[in-house]
Amino acid sequence: WLHNPSGESTITDRSELTNVKNVKGEEGFTEEEGNTKVWAAQGNDIYYQGNLDKELPVGISVTYTLDGKEMPYEELAGKSGKVTIRYEYTNRQYEYAQINGVRTKIYVPFVALTGILLDDDVFSNVEISRGKLLNDGGMTVAVGIAFPGLEESLGLATDTLDIPDSLEIRADVQNFESGTAFTLVTNEIFSDVGMDGVDSQEDL
């Protein structure tokens, strides 16, 4: 989604996506060097999608346990007991920097938000390790948050500040069936963080 709040006639965007398609309008683009696309926006926002032939910057793995025993998702269908669903996020986007003379891996800061819809007829006594639970009387929405790689980048001990790179959802389950799940990974949230006056790790 390319925002165009000032109503510009063209928007220049750099993207590695191929097979790019405008999904909400008729505006087209011209290709320039360096994966640059110049959209004929005509004052509009642009919504587009495309394909990427490389690893995503953040990987996600999901594991399931039933009564403390890990099992594949396919084998869990129809079973009952205490289920734990664990989401682990791996930040793959980093650079190296010299900090106090030491070559240090610094991850691009991302926040991962995962939400899952759980039918109350199947899932009860729902808990989430790092997030919130919402219920409308028939469905529980579990929403969790993680910051993959951030704790390592900051060099913090876990007893100083626990910055999660995973989350767990636990529940009593009767005849397990899948809930709809989605994950949003973004670094846009960090663009508005004010760094004025931050001169040390303690300030941060």
PDB file of C-alpha atoms in Angstrom:
ATOM      1  CA  TRP A   1       0.000   0.000   0.000  1.00  0.00           C
ATOM      2  CA  LEU A   2       1.679   3.167  -1.196  1.00  0.00           C
ATOM      3  CA  HIS A   3       0.229   6.128   0.694  1.00  0.00           C
ATOM      4  CA  ASN A   4      -0.219   9.304  -1.338  1.00  0.00           C
ATOM      5  CA  PRO A   5      -1.516  11.865   1.174  1.00  0.00           C
ATOM      6  CA  SER A   6      -0.342  14.879  -0.854  1.00  0.00           C
ATOM      7  CA  GLY A   7      -2.001  13.645  -4.040  1.00  0.00           C
ATOM      8  CA  GLU A   8       1.147  13.357  -6.155  1.00  0.00           C
ATOM      9  CA  SER A   9       0.755  12.539  -9.838  1.00  0.00           C
ATOM     10  CA  THR A  10       3.536   9.921  -9.650  1.00  0.00           C
ATOM     11  CA  ILE A  11       4.924   7.700  -6.884  1.00  0.00           C
ATOM     12  CA  THR A  12       8.414   6.224  -7.076  1.00  0.00           C
ATOM     13  CA  ASP A  13       8.785   2.906  -5.288  1.00  0.00           C
ATOM     14  CA  ARG A  14      11.696   0.485  -5.021  1.00  0.00           C
ATOM     15  CA  SER A  15      10.669  -3.155  -4.843  1.00  0.00           C
ATOM     16  CA  GLU A  16      12.146  -6.581  -5.638  1.00  0.00           C
ATOM     17  CA  LEU A  17       8.705  -8.032  -6.402  1.00  0.00           C
ATOM     18  CA  THR A  18       8.026  -9.517  -9.832  1.00  0.00           C
ATOM     19  CA  ASN A  19       4.721 -10.022 -11.659  1.00  0.00           C
ATOM     20  CA  VAL A  20       3.491  -6.822 -10.033  1.00  0.00           C
ATOM     21  CA  LYS A  21      -0.256  -6.261 -10.256  1.00  0.00           C
ATOM     22  CA  ASN A  22      -2.379  -3.281  -9.198  1.00  0.00           C
ATOM     23  CA  VAL A  23      -5.132  -4.792  -7.047  1.00  0.00           C
ATOM     24  CA  LYS A  24      -7.354  -1.754  -6.474  1.00  0.00           C
ATOM     25  CA  GLY A  25      -7.169   0.468  -9.537  1.00  0.00           C
ATOM     26  CA  GLU A  26      -6.104   0.889 -13.135  1.00  0.00           C
ATOM     27  CA  GLU A  27      -2.928   2.930 -12.518  1.00  0.00           C
ATOM     28  CA  GLY A  28       0.147   1.515 -14.217  1.00  0.00           C
ATOM     29  CA  PHE A  29       3.894   1.970 -13.766  1.00  0.00           C
ATOM     30  CA  THR A  30       7.125   2.185 -15.716  1.00  0.00           C
ATOM     31  CA  GLU A  31      10.276   0.255 -14.803  1.00  0.00           C
ATOM     32  CA  GLU A  32      13.539   2.056 -14.085  1.00  0.00           C
ATOM     33  CA  GLU A  33      16.969   0.839 -12.973  1.00  0.00           C
ATOM     34  CA  GLY A  34      17.536  -0.610  -9.496  1.00  0.00           C
ATOM     35  CA  ASN A  35      14.149  -2.330  -9.103  1.00  0.00           C
ATOM     36  CA  THR A  36      12.471   1.092  -9.250  1.00  0.00           C
ATOM     37  CA  LYS A  37       8.884   1.477 -10.381  1.00  0.00           C
ATOM     38  CA  VAL A  38       7.295   4.844 -11.136  1.00  0.00           C
ATOM     39  CA  TRP A  39       3.547   4.639 -10.693  1.00  0.00           C
ATOM     40  CA  ALA A  40       1.196   6.955 -12.589  1.00  0.00           C
ATOM     41  CA  ALA A  41      -0.749   7.537  -9.373  1.00  0.00           C
ATOM     42  CA  GLN A  42      -2.924  10.446 -10.597  1.00  0.00           C
ATOM     43  CA  GLY A  43      -3.322  11.567  -6.976  1.00  0.00           C
ATOM     44  CA  ASN A  44      -4.383   8.138  -5.694  1.00  0.00           C
ATOM     45  CA  ASP A  45      -2.959   5.606  -3.256  1.00  0.00           C
ATOM     46  CA  ILE A  46      -1.592   2.483  -4.930  1.00  0.00           C
ATOM     47  CA  TYR A  47      -2.296  -1.057  -3.744  1.00  0.00           C
ATOM     48  CA  TYR A  48      -0.248  -3.761  -5.430  1.00  0.00           C
ATOM     49  CA  GLN A  49       0.982  -7.304  -5.009  1.00  0.00           C
ATOM     50  CA  GLY A  50       3.708  -9.418  -6.551  1.00  0.00           C
ATOM     51  CA  ASN A  51       5.985 -12.427  -6.143  1.00  0.00           C
ATOM     52  CA  LEU A  52       9.287 -12.656  -4.303  1.00  0.00           C
ATOM     53  CA  ASP A  53      11.789 -15.405  -5.074  1.00  0.00           C
ATOM     54  CA  LYS A  54      13.814 -15.276  -1.857  1.00  0.00           C
ATOM     55  CA  GLU A  55      13.433 -15.938   1.853  1.00  0.00           C
ATOM     56  CA  LEU A  56      11.185 -13.594   3.769  1.00  0.00           C
ATOM     57  CA  PRO A  57      13.024 -11.391   6.304  1.00  0.00           C
ATOM     58  CA  VAL A  58      11.264 -13.113   9.218  1.00  0.00           C
ATOM     59  CA  GLY A  59      10.582 -16.853   9.367  1.00  0.00           C
ATOM     60  CA  ILE A  60       7.770 -18.426  11.386  1.00  0.00           C
ATOM     61  CA  SER A  61       7.576 -21.962  12.748  1.00  0.00           C
ATOM     62  CA  VAL A  62       4.553 -23.384  14.569  1.00  0.00           C
ATOM     63  CA  THR A  63       4.665 -26.436  16.840  1.00  0.00           C
ATOM     64  CA  TYR A  64       1.843 -28.254  18.629  1.00  0.00           C
ATOM     65  CA  THR A  65       1.874 -30.303  21.812  1.00  0.00           C
ATOM     66  CA  LEU A  66      -0.934 -32.379  23.299  1.00  0.00           C
ATOM     67  CA  ASP A  67      -0.635 -33.125  27.021  1.00  0.00           C
ATOM     68  CA  GLY A  68       3.068 -32.273  26.858  1.00  0.00           C
ATOM     69  CA  LYS A  69       3.832 -34.434  23.808  1.00  0.00           C
ATOM     70  CA  GLU A  70       4.784 -32.711  20.556  1.00  0.00           C
ATOM     71  CA  MET A  71       2.922 -33.962  17.496  1.00  0.00           C
ATOM     72  CA  PRO A  72       2.377 -32.916  13.887  1.00  0.00           C
ATOM     73  CA  TYR A  73      -0.603 -30.707  13.215  1.00  0.00           C
ATOM     74  CA  GLU A  74      -2.169 -33.373  10.985  1.00  0.00           C
ATOM     75  CA  GLU A  75      -2.266 -35.896  13.857  1.00  0.00           C
ATOM     76  CA  LEU A  76      -3.889 -33.458  16.279  1.00  0.00           C
ATOM     77  CA  ALA A  77      -7.243 -33.254  14.462  1.00  0.00           C
ATOM     78  CA  GLY A  78     -10.116 -34.622  16.540  1.00  0.00           C
ATOM     79  CA  LYS A  79      -8.045 -35.174  19.705  1.00  0.00           C
ATOM     80  CA  SER A  80      -8.797 -33.766  23.154  1.00  0.00           C
ATOM     81  CA  GLY A  81      -6.590 -32.623  26.017  1.00  0.00           C
ATOM     82  CA  LYS A  82      -4.282 -29.767  26.966  1.00  0.00           C
ATOM     83  CA  VAL A  83      -2.927 -28.216  23.762  1.00  0.00           C
ATOM     84  CA  THR A  84      -0.052 -25.756  23.421  1.00  0.00           C
ATOM     85  CA  ILE A  85       0.495 -23.898  20.150  1.00  0.00           C
ATOM     86  CA  ARG A  86       3.946 -22.284  19.993  1.00  0.00           C
ATOM     87  CA  TYR A  87       4.933 -19.646  17.433  1.00  0.00           C
ATOM     88  CA  GLU A  88       8.651 -18.986  17.006  1.00  0.00           C
ATOM     89  CA  TYR A  89       9.941 -16.155  14.826  1.00  0.00           C
ATOM     90  CA  THR A  90      13.414 -16.029  13.270  1.00  0.00           C
ATOM     91  CA  ASN A  91      14.808 -12.685  12.128  1.00  0.00           C
ATOM     92  CA  ARG A  92      16.898 -13.289   8.999  1.00  0.00           C
ATOM     93  CA  GLN A  93      17.679  -9.672   8.172  1.00  0.00           C
ATOM     94  CA  TYR A  94      20.772  -8.244   9.843  1.00  0.00           C
ATOM     95  CA  GLU A  95      24.006  -6.372   9.314  1.00  0.00           C
ATOM     96  CA  TYR A  96      27.309  -6.348  11.162  1.00  0.00           C
ATOM     97  CA  ALA A  97      28.593  -3.241  12.911  1.00  0.00           C
ATOM     98  CA  GLN A  98      31.656  -2.387  14.983  1.00  0.00           C
ATOM     99  CA  ILE A  99      30.544  -1.603  18.556  1.00  0.00           C
ATOM    100  CA  ASN A 100      33.335  -0.770  21.004  1.00  0.00           C
ATOM    101  CA  GLY A 101      35.743  -2.519  18.642  1.00  0.00           C
ATOM    102  CA  VAL A 102      33.697  -5.723  18.510  1.00  0.00           C
ATOM    103  CA  ARG A 103      32.038  -7.004  15.316  1.00  0.00           C
ATOM    104  CA  THR A 104      28.389  -7.267  16.360  1.00  0.00           C
ATOM    105  CA  LYS A 105      25.321  -8.635  14.566  1.00  0.00           C
ATOM    106  CA  ILE A 106      22.518  -6.052  14.499  1.00  0.00           C
ATOM    107  CA  TYR A 107      19.064  -7.213  13.402  1.00  0.00           C
ATOM    108  CA  VAL A 108      16.600  -5.045  11.537  1.00  0.00           C
ATOM    109  CA  PRO A 109      13.887  -4.395  14.144  1.00  0.00           C
ATOM    110  CA  PHE A 110      10.614  -6.136  13.353  1.00  0.00           C
ATOM    111  CA  VAL A 111       7.454  -6.657  15.359  1.00  0.00           C
ATOM    112  CA  ALA A 112       5.435  -9.828  14.722  1.00  0.00           C
ATOM    113  CA  LEU A 113       1.725  -9.810  15.588  1.00  0.00           C
ATOM    114  CA  THR A 114      -0.096 -13.138  15.469  1.00  0.00           C
ATOM    115  CA  GLY A 115      -3.828 -13.564  15.873  1.00  0.00           C
ATOM    116  CA  ILE A 116      -5.826 -16.794  15.970  1.00  0.00           C
ATOM    117  CA  LEU A 117      -9.597 -17.329  16.127  1.00  0.00           C
ATOM    118  CA  LEU A 118     -10.595 -20.136  18.500  1.00  0.00           C
ATOM    119  CA  ASP A 119     -14.096 -21.631  18.640  1.00  0.00           C
ATOM    120  CA  ASP A 120     -15.341 -21.734  22.253  1.00  0.00           C
ATOM    121  CA  ASP A 121     -16.972 -25.127  21.577  1.00  0.00           C
ATOM    122  CA  VAL A 122     -13.474 -26.524  20.945  1.00  0.00           C
ATOM    123  CA  PHE A 123     -11.127 -24.325  23.015  1.00  0.00           C
ATOM    124  CA  SER A 124     -11.655 -23.439  26.680  1.00  0.00           C
ATOM    125  CA  ASN A 125      -9.487 -21.954  29.463  1.00  0.00           C
ATOM    126  CA  VAL A 126      -7.396 -20.205  26.805  1.00  0.00           C
ATOM    127  CA  GLU A 127      -4.146 -18.536  27.898  1.00  0.00           C
ATOM    128  CA  ILE A 128      -1.545 -16.621  25.894  1.00  0.00           C
ATOM    129  CA  SER A 129       2.025 -15.985  27.000  1.00  0.00           C
ATOM    130  CA  ARG A 130       2.492 -12.498  25.567  1.00  0.00           C
ATOM    131  CA  GLY A 131      -0.692 -10.881  24.381  1.00  0.00           C
ATOM    132  CA  LYS A 132      -4.403 -10.384  24.881  1.00  0.00           C
ATOM    133  CA  LEU A 133      -7.549 -12.474  24.738  1.00  0.00           C
ATOM    134  CA  LEU A 134     -10.871 -11.156  23.457  1.00  0.00           C
ATOM    135  CA  ASN A 135     -14.154 -13.076  23.531  1.00  0.00           C
ATOM    136  CA  ASP A 136     -17.527 -12.351  21.884  1.00  0.00           C
ATOM    137  CA  GLY A 137     -19.386 -15.179  23.597  1.00  0.00           C
ATOM    138  CA  GLY A 138     -18.744 -17.773  20.914  1.00  0.00           C
ATOM    139  CA  MET A 139     -15.210 -17.135  19.746  1.00  0.00           C
ATOM    140  CA  THR A 140     -11.941 -16.293  21.503  1.00  0.00           C
ATOM    141  CA  VAL A 141      -9.440 -14.127  19.667  1.00  0.00           C
ATOM    142  CA  ALA A 142      -5.870 -14.605  20.916  1.00  0.00           C
ATOM    143  CA  VAL A 143      -3.450 -11.883  19.786  1.00  0.00           C
ATOM    144  CA  GLY A 144       0.251 -12.079  20.650  1.00  0.00           C
ATOM    145  CA  ILE A 145       3.353  -9.987  19.987  1.00  0.00           C
ATOM    146  CA  ALA A 146       7.059 -10.709  19.535  1.00  0.00           C
ATOM    147  CA  PHE A 147      10.216  -8.798  18.534  1.00  0.00           C
ATOM    148  CA  PRO A 148      12.510 -11.341  16.851  1.00  0.00           C
ATOM    149  CA  GLY A 149      16.219 -10.578  17.222  1.00  0.00           C
ATOM    150  CA  LEU A 150      15.745  -7.356  19.190  1.00  0.00           C
ATOM    151  CA  GLU A 151      16.927  -8.684  22.543  1.00  0.00           C
ATOM    152  CA  GLU A 152      20.121 -10.022  20.951  1.00  0.00           C
ATOM    153  CA  SER A 153      20.746  -6.741  19.117  1.00  0.00           C
ATOM    154  CA  LEU A 154      20.443  -4.744  22.326  1.00  0.00           C
ATOM    155  CA  GLY A 155      22.698  -7.171  24.188  1.00  0.00           C
ATOM    156  CA  LEU A 156      20.313  -7.392  27.128  1.00  0.00           C
ATOM    157  CA  ALA A 157      20.258 -10.176  29.671  1.00  0.00           C
ATOM    158  CA  THR A 158      16.851 -11.817  29.977  1.00  0.00           C
ATOM    159  CA  ASP A 159      16.705 -10.921  33.668  1.00  0.00           C
ATOM    160  CA  THR A 160      17.060  -7.230  32.716  1.00  0.00           C
ATOM    161  CA  LEU A 161      14.239  -7.032  30.175  1.00  0.00           C
ATOM    162  CA  ASP A 162      12.459  -9.929  28.490  1.00  0.00           C
ATOM    163  CA  ILE A 163      11.869  -9.048  24.831  1.00  0.00           C
ATOM    164  CA  PRO A 164      10.032 -12.038  23.332  1.00  0.00           C
ATOM    165  CA  ASP A 165      10.822 -13.752  20.038  1.00  0.00           C
ATOM    166  CA  SER A 166       8.107 -16.380  20.496  1.00  0.00           C
ATOM    167  CA  LEU A 167       4.642 -16.817  21.975  1.00  0.00           C
ATOM    168  CA  GLU A 168       2.504 -19.672  23.243  1.00  0.00           C
ATOM    169  CA  ILE A 169      -1.233 -20.251  23.291  1.00  0.00           C
ATOM    170  CA  ARG A 170      -2.478 -22.879  25.743  1.00  0.00           C
ATOM    171  CA  ALA A 171      -6.004 -24.256  26.048  1.00  0.00           C
ATOM    172  CA  ASP A 172      -8.124 -27.227  27.014  1.00  0.00           C
ATOM    173  CA  VAL A 173      -9.365 -28.711  23.738  1.00  0.00           C
ATOM    174  CA  GLN A 174     -12.293 -30.935  22.864  1.00  0.00           C
ATOM    175  CA  ASN A 175     -12.077 -32.514  19.386  1.00  0.00           C
ATOM    176  CA  PHE A 176      -9.313 -30.272  18.089  1.00  0.00           C
ATOM    177  CA  GLU A 177      -9.893 -28.447  14.843  1.00  0.00           C
ATOM    178  CA  SER A 178      -7.971 -25.588  13.320  1.00  0.00           C
ATOM    179  CA  GLY A 179      -8.695 -21.965  14.068  1.00  0.00           C
ATOM    180  CA  THR A 180      -8.045 -19.250  11.498  1.00  0.00           C
ATOM    181  CA  ALA A 181      -4.620 -17.702  12.150  1.00  0.00           C
ATOM    182  CA  PHE A 182      -2.782 -14.745  10.683  1.00  0.00           C
ATOM    183  CA  THR A 183       0.566 -13.071  11.294  1.00  0.00           C
ATOM    184  CA  LEU A 184       1.598  -9.522  10.432  1.00  0.00           C
ATOM    185  CA  VAL A 185       5.316  -8.695  10.431  1.00  0.00           C
ATOM    186  CA  THR A 186       6.311  -5.040  10.083  1.00  0.00           C
ATOM    187  CA  ASN A 187       9.022  -2.582  11.012  1.00  0.00           C
ATOM    188  CA  GLU A 188       6.828   0.461  10.347  1.00  0.00           C
ATOM    189  CA  ILE A 189       6.052   0.728  14.058  1.00  0.00           C
ATOM    190  CA  PHE A 190       9.670   1.739  14.698  1.00  0.00           C
ATOM    191  CA  SER A 191       9.639   4.639  12.218  1.00  0.00           C
ATOM    192  CA  ASP A 192       7.881   6.905  14.746  1.00  0.00           C
ATOM    193  CA  VAL A 193      10.131   6.070  17.702  1.00  0.00           C
ATOM    194  CA  GLY A 194      11.742   9.294  18.961  1.00  0.00           C
ATOM    195  CA  MET A 195      15.470   8.849  19.556  1.00  0.00           C
ATOM    196  CA  ASP A 196      16.296  12.399  20.643  1.00  0.00           C
ATOM    197  CA  GLY A 197      18.215  12.323  23.887  1.00  0.00           C
ATOM    198  CA  VAL A 198      18.861   8.571  23.706  1.00  0.00           C
ATOM    199  CA  ASP A 199      22.610   8.230  24.220  1.00  0.00           C
ATOM    200  CA  SER A 200      22.926   4.842  25.885  1.00  0.00           C
ATOM    201  CA  GLN A 201      21.356   1.405  26.198  1.00  0.00           C
ATOM    202  CA  GLU A 202      19.912   2.444  29.554  1.00  0.00           C
ATOM    203  CA  ASP A 203      18.178   5.468  27.957  1.00  0.00           C
ATOM    204  CA  LEU A 204      16.720   3.237  25.256  1.00  0.00           C
TER     205      LEU A 204
END
